Coordinates of C-alpha atoms in Angstrom, one line a residue:
M18 CA 1.1 20.8 -20.2
L19 CA 2.6 16.9 -19.8
L20 CA -0.3 14.9 -21.1
P21 CA -3.1 17.0 -22.8
V22 CA -6.5 16.0 -22.0
T23 CA -8.0 14.9 -25.3
P24 CA -9.6 12.2 -27.0
T25 CA -6.2 10.9 -28.1
L26 CA -5.1 10.3 -24.6
G27 CA -8.4 8.0 -23.8
V28 CA -7.6 6.1 -27.0
V29 CA -3.9 5.5 -26.1
L30 CA -5.3 4.3 -22.4
A31 CA -7.8 2.1 -23.7
V32 CA -5.1 0.5 -25.7
L33 CA -2.7 0.1 -23.5
L34 CA -5.3 -1.7 -20.8
V35 CA -6.6 -4.1 -23.5
F36 CA -3.1 -4.8 -24.1
A37 CA -2.1 -5.3 -20.9
V38 CA -5.5 -8.0 -20.4
A39 CA -4.4 -9.6 -23.9
V40 CA -0.6 -10.7 -22.3
A41 CA -2.0 -11.9 -19.1
G42 CA -4.6 -14.0 -21.1
W43 CA -1.7 -15.3 -23.6
A44 CA 0.6 -15.7 -20.9
S45 CA -2.0 -17.5 -18.7
L46 CA -1.8 -15.0 -16.2
G47 CA -5.6 -15.6 -15.0
R48 CA -5.3 -11.8 -14.1
G49 CA -6.9 -10.7 -17.3
R50 CA -10.1 -10.1 -15.9
E51 CA -8.6 -8.0 -12.5
I52 CA -6.7 -5.8 -14.9
A53 CA -9.6 -4.7 -16.9
V54 CA -11.8 -4.0 -14.0
A55 CA -9.0 -2.2 -11.9
G56 CA -8.3 -0.1 -14.9
L57 CA -11.9 1.0 -15.4
R58 CA -12.3 1.2 -11.6
A59 CA -9.1 4.0 -11.8
A60 CA -10.6 5.9 -14.2
V61 CA -14.2 6.2 -12.7
Q62 CA -12.7 7.0 -9.3
L63 CA -10.0 9.6 -10.5
A64 CA -12.9 11.3 -12.3
A65 CA -14.4 11.5 -9.1
V66 CA -11.6 12.5 -7.3
S67 CA -10.9 14.9 -9.9
L68 CA -14.3 16.7 -9.7
L69 CA -14.9 16.6 -5.5
I70 CA -11.0 17.4 -4.5
G71 CA -11.6 21.2 -4.7
W72 CA -14.7 21.1 -2.5
V73 CA -12.9 18.4 -0.4
V74 CA -10.2 20.5 0.7
R75 CA -11.9 23.7 1.6
S76 CA -13.5 22.5 4.7
L77 CA -12.2 20.6 7.9
G78 CA -15.5 17.7 7.7
P79 CA -15.0 16.6 4.0
L80 CA -11.5 16.7 4.5
L81 CA -11.6 14.4 7.6
G82 CA -14.2 12.1 6.2
F83 CA -12.4 11.9 2.7
L84 CA -8.9 10.6 5.1
A85 CA -11.3 8.3 6.5
L86 CA -12.5 6.8 3.0
M87 CA -9.0 6.3 1.6
F88 CA -8.5 4.4 5.4
A89 CA -11.3 2.5 5.1
V90 CA -10.8 1.2 1.6
A91 CA -7.5 0.7 1.7
V92 CA -7.9 -1.6 5.3
R93 CA -10.9 -3.5 2.8
T94 CA -8.4 -3.7 0.0
A95 CA -5.1 -5.3 2.1
G96 CA -7.6 -7.3 4.4
R97 CA -9.4 -9.4 1.9
R98 CA -6.4 -9.5 -0.3
I99 CA -4.5 -11.3 2.9
T100 CA -7.5 -13.9 3.6
P101 CA -11.5 -14.3 3.0
N102 CA -12.4 -15.0 6.4
R103 CA -13.6 -12.3 9.1
T104 CA -10.1 -11.8 10.2
W105 CA -9.3 -9.2 7.5
W106 CA -10.4 -6.8 9.5
W107 CA -6.7 -7.0 11.4
A108 CA -5.4 -5.3 8.5
A109 CA -6.2 -1.8 9.8
L110 CA -3.7 -1.9 12.8
P111 CA -0.7 -2.3 10.2
I112 CA -1.9 0.4 8.1
A113 CA -3.0 3.1 10.5
A114 CA -0.3 2.3 13.1
G115 CA 2.5 3.1 9.7
V116 CA 0.6 5.9 8.6
V117 CA -1.4 8.2 11.9
P118 CA 2.5 8.3 13.9
V119 CA 4.2 9.8 10.5
V120 CA 1.4 12.0 9.4
V121 CA 1.2 13.2 13.3
A122 CA 5.0 14.0 13.7
L123 CA 4.9 16.3 10.3
L124 CA 2.1 18.1 11.4
L125 CA 3.4 19.0 14.7
T126 CA 7.0 19.6 13.1
G127 CA 5.2 21.6 10.5
L128 CA 6.9 20.2 7.7
L129 CA 3.7 19.3 6.3
P130 CA 0.9 22.1 6.4
P131 CA -2.3 21.2 7.9
R132 CA -4.1 21.8 4.8
G133 CA -6.2 19.8 2.7
I134 CA -4.5 20.3 -0.9
A135 CA -0.9 19.2 1.1
L136 CA -2.5 16.3 3.4
I137 CA -4.4 14.3 1.2
P138 CA -1.7 13.6 -1.0
V139 CA 1.0 12.7 1.2
T140 CA -1.1 10.8 3.3
G141 CA -2.3 9.1 0.6
I142 CA 1.0 8.1 -0.5
L143 CA 1.5 6.7 3.0
I144 CA -1.5 4.7 3.2
G145 CA -0.8 3.5 -0.3
G146 CA 2.6 2.1 0.9
A147 CA 1.0 0.9 4.2
L148 CA -1.3 -1.2 1.9
T149 CA 1.3 -2.6 0.0
A150 CA 3.4 -3.6 2.7
T151 CA 0.4 -5.6 4.5
V152 CA -0.9 -7.4 1.6
L153 CA 2.7 -8.5 0.7
G154 CA 3.8 -9.1 3.8
G155 CA 0.3 -11.0 5.0
R156 CA 0.1 -13.1 2.1
R157 CA 3.6 -14.3 1.8
A158 CA 3.9 -15.3 5.6
L159 CA 0.5 -16.9 5.5
D160 CA 1.7 -18.5 2.2
E161 CA 5.1 -20.0 3.9
L162 CA 2.8 -21.4 6.9
G163 CA 0.6 -23.3 5.0
A164 CA 3.5 -24.8 2.9
R165 CA 5.8 -25.2 6.0
R166 CA 3.3 -26.3 8.2
G167 CA 5.4 -30.0 9.3
E168 CA 8.1 -27.3 10.4
V169 CA 6.1 -24.9 12.8
E170 CA 4.5 -28.2 14.2
A171 CA 8.4 -29.0 15.0
G172 CA 9.2 -26.3 16.5
M173 CA 6.3 -26.2 18.3
A174 CA 6.7 -30.0 19.8
L175 CA 10.3 -28.7 20.7
G176 CA 8.8 -26.2 22.9
L177 CA 8.3 -23.5 21.5
L178 CA 5.4 -21.2 21.8
D179 CA 2.8 -21.2 18.8
R180 CA 4.0 -17.8 18.5
D181 CA 7.6 -18.0 18.1
A182 CA 7.2 -21.4 15.7
R183 CA 5.5 -19.1 13.5
L184 CA 7.7 -16.4 13.8
E185 CA 11.0 -18.3 13.0
I186 CA 8.9 -19.5 9.8
A187 CA 6.7 -17.0 8.2
R188 CA 10.0 -13.7 9.4
P189 CA 12.0 -14.4 6.3
A190 CA 9.0 -14.8 4.2
A191 CA 7.2 -11.5 5.2
S192 CA 10.1 -9.3 5.3
D193 CA 10.6 -9.5 1.5
A194 CA 7.6 -7.1 1.4
L195 CA 10.1 -4.7 2.0
L196 CA 12.1 -5.3 -1.1
P197 CA 10.3 -3.1 -3.5
G198 CA 10.5 0.2 -1.1
L199 CA 14.1 -0.9 -0.4
D200 CA 14.8 -1.0 -4.1
Q201 CA 12.8 2.2 -5.5
T202 CA 14.9 4.0 -2.6
R203 CA 18.4 2.8 -3.8
T204 CA 17.8 3.4 -7.4
V205 CA 16.0 6.6 -7.1
G206 CA 17.5 9.1 -9.4
L207 CA 19.6 6.3 -10.9
V208 CA 16.6 4.2 -12.7
T209 CA 13.8 6.3 -12.2
L210 CA 12.3 9.8 -11.3
P211 CA 9.3 9.0 -8.8
G212 CA 6.1 10.9 -9.1
A213 CA 6.1 13.1 -6.5
F214 CA 9.7 15.0 -8.1
V215 CA 8.2 15.2 -11.6
G216 CA 4.9 16.6 -10.0
M217 CA 7.2 19.4 -8.1
L218 CA 9.4 19.9 -11.1
L219 CA 6.3 20.2 -13.4
G220 CA 4.4 22.4 -10.7
G221 CA 7.4 25.4 -11.0
A222 CA 9.4 23.8 -8.3
S223 CA 13.7 23.7 -8.2
P224 CA 15.4 20.9 -8.9
V225 CA 16.7 21.1 -4.9
Q226 CA 12.9 21.3 -3.7
A227 CA 11.8 18.5 -5.8
G228 CA 14.5 16.4 -4.3
A229 CA 13.9 17.1 -1.1
V230 CA 10.1 16.8 -1.4
Q231 CA 11.1 12.9 -3.0
L232 CA 13.7 11.7 -0.3
F233 CA 10.8 12.9 2.4
V234 CA 8.5 10.6 0.6
L235 CA 11.0 7.8 0.2
V236 CA 12.2 7.9 3.8
A237 CA 8.7 8.2 5.1
L238 CA 7.3 5.1 2.9
M239 CA 10.3 3.4 4.5
A240 CA 9.4 4.0 7.8
V241 CA 5.6 3.1 7.2
Q242 CA 6.0 -0.4 5.4
A243 CA 8.8 -1.4 7.8
V244 CA 6.1 -0.9 10.4
A245 CA 3.1 -2.1 8.6
V246 CA 5.0 -5.7 7.7
A247 CA 6.0 -5.5 11.9
L248 CA 2.6 -5.4 12.8
V249 CA 1.1 -7.8 10.0
L250 CA 3.4 -10.6 10.9
E251 CA 3.2 -10.4 14.4
L252 CA -1.2 -10.9 14.0
V253 CA -0.4 -13.9 11.5
A254 CA 2.0 -15.1 14.3
R255 CA -0.5 -14.9 16.7
G256 CA -3.3 -16.3 14.8
L257 CA -5.4 -13.1 14.7
L258 CA -4.8 -13.0 10.9
H259 CA -5.3 -16.2 9.5
R260 CA -6.9 -18.4 7.0
D261 CA -9.6 -21.3 7.5

C-alpha cells in the first residue's frame, strides 16, 4: 500500500496543511483561510465519496446523479471565481462543451467502458481540467479588459464591433490558461509521473498500459481545455459573462 491509512497519515496531513497556511500568512498572500478551508473540505468530501462510491457505481440512477453533482459543483465554483454577479452560470457552457463531446466519443468508440468505476474518474478528470481552464481563461480575460478599457474603447472608435474589440485585447491573456496543461503534457515522464500513470502501476497494469492511459488523459485534457478557453473567451467578448 502506497499510503497506509493510519493516525500517522492524519498527523502528517495536518502538519502540511498548517504549514501551507503559515507560509501564506508569512508571505501576506491573503489566502491562508482559503487554504485551510480547502484542505478541510477536501478531507470531508473525499471521506464521503470513499463511503458512497461503492454504492454509486452499481446502478445507473445514482451514477448519473453523481456525475450531475460533479458538473454542478464545477460550474458553481468556476462561475463564482470569474464573477460575483448573476452571469456566473454561463460557466456551464464552456465546461459542458469541452467535456460532453469527449466523454460521448470515448463511450461510442468503446475506449471508455460504460461502467461507473471507469466513468466517474475519467469524467472527473475532464471536468476538473475544464474547470481550471474556464476559471483561468475567464479571469484573465476580464482582468485584461478592465486594465485596458481605453484600448477597447479606442478599437470601437475605429469601427470594430464590441465583440471584436474585446477579443483583440482579451485573447492573448485568456490563452495563458492553456499553459499549465501544455507544460504538464510536454514534461510528462521527464519531470513528473502523473496520477493516472502511478495509479495504473499500483493497480497491477504494465508500464505500457499505464503510459497509454496517461497519454489518453493528457491529450483529452488538452482538447477539453482548448474548447473551454475558446468558449469562455467568446462569452466574455460578447458581454454575456462580465463583472459589474
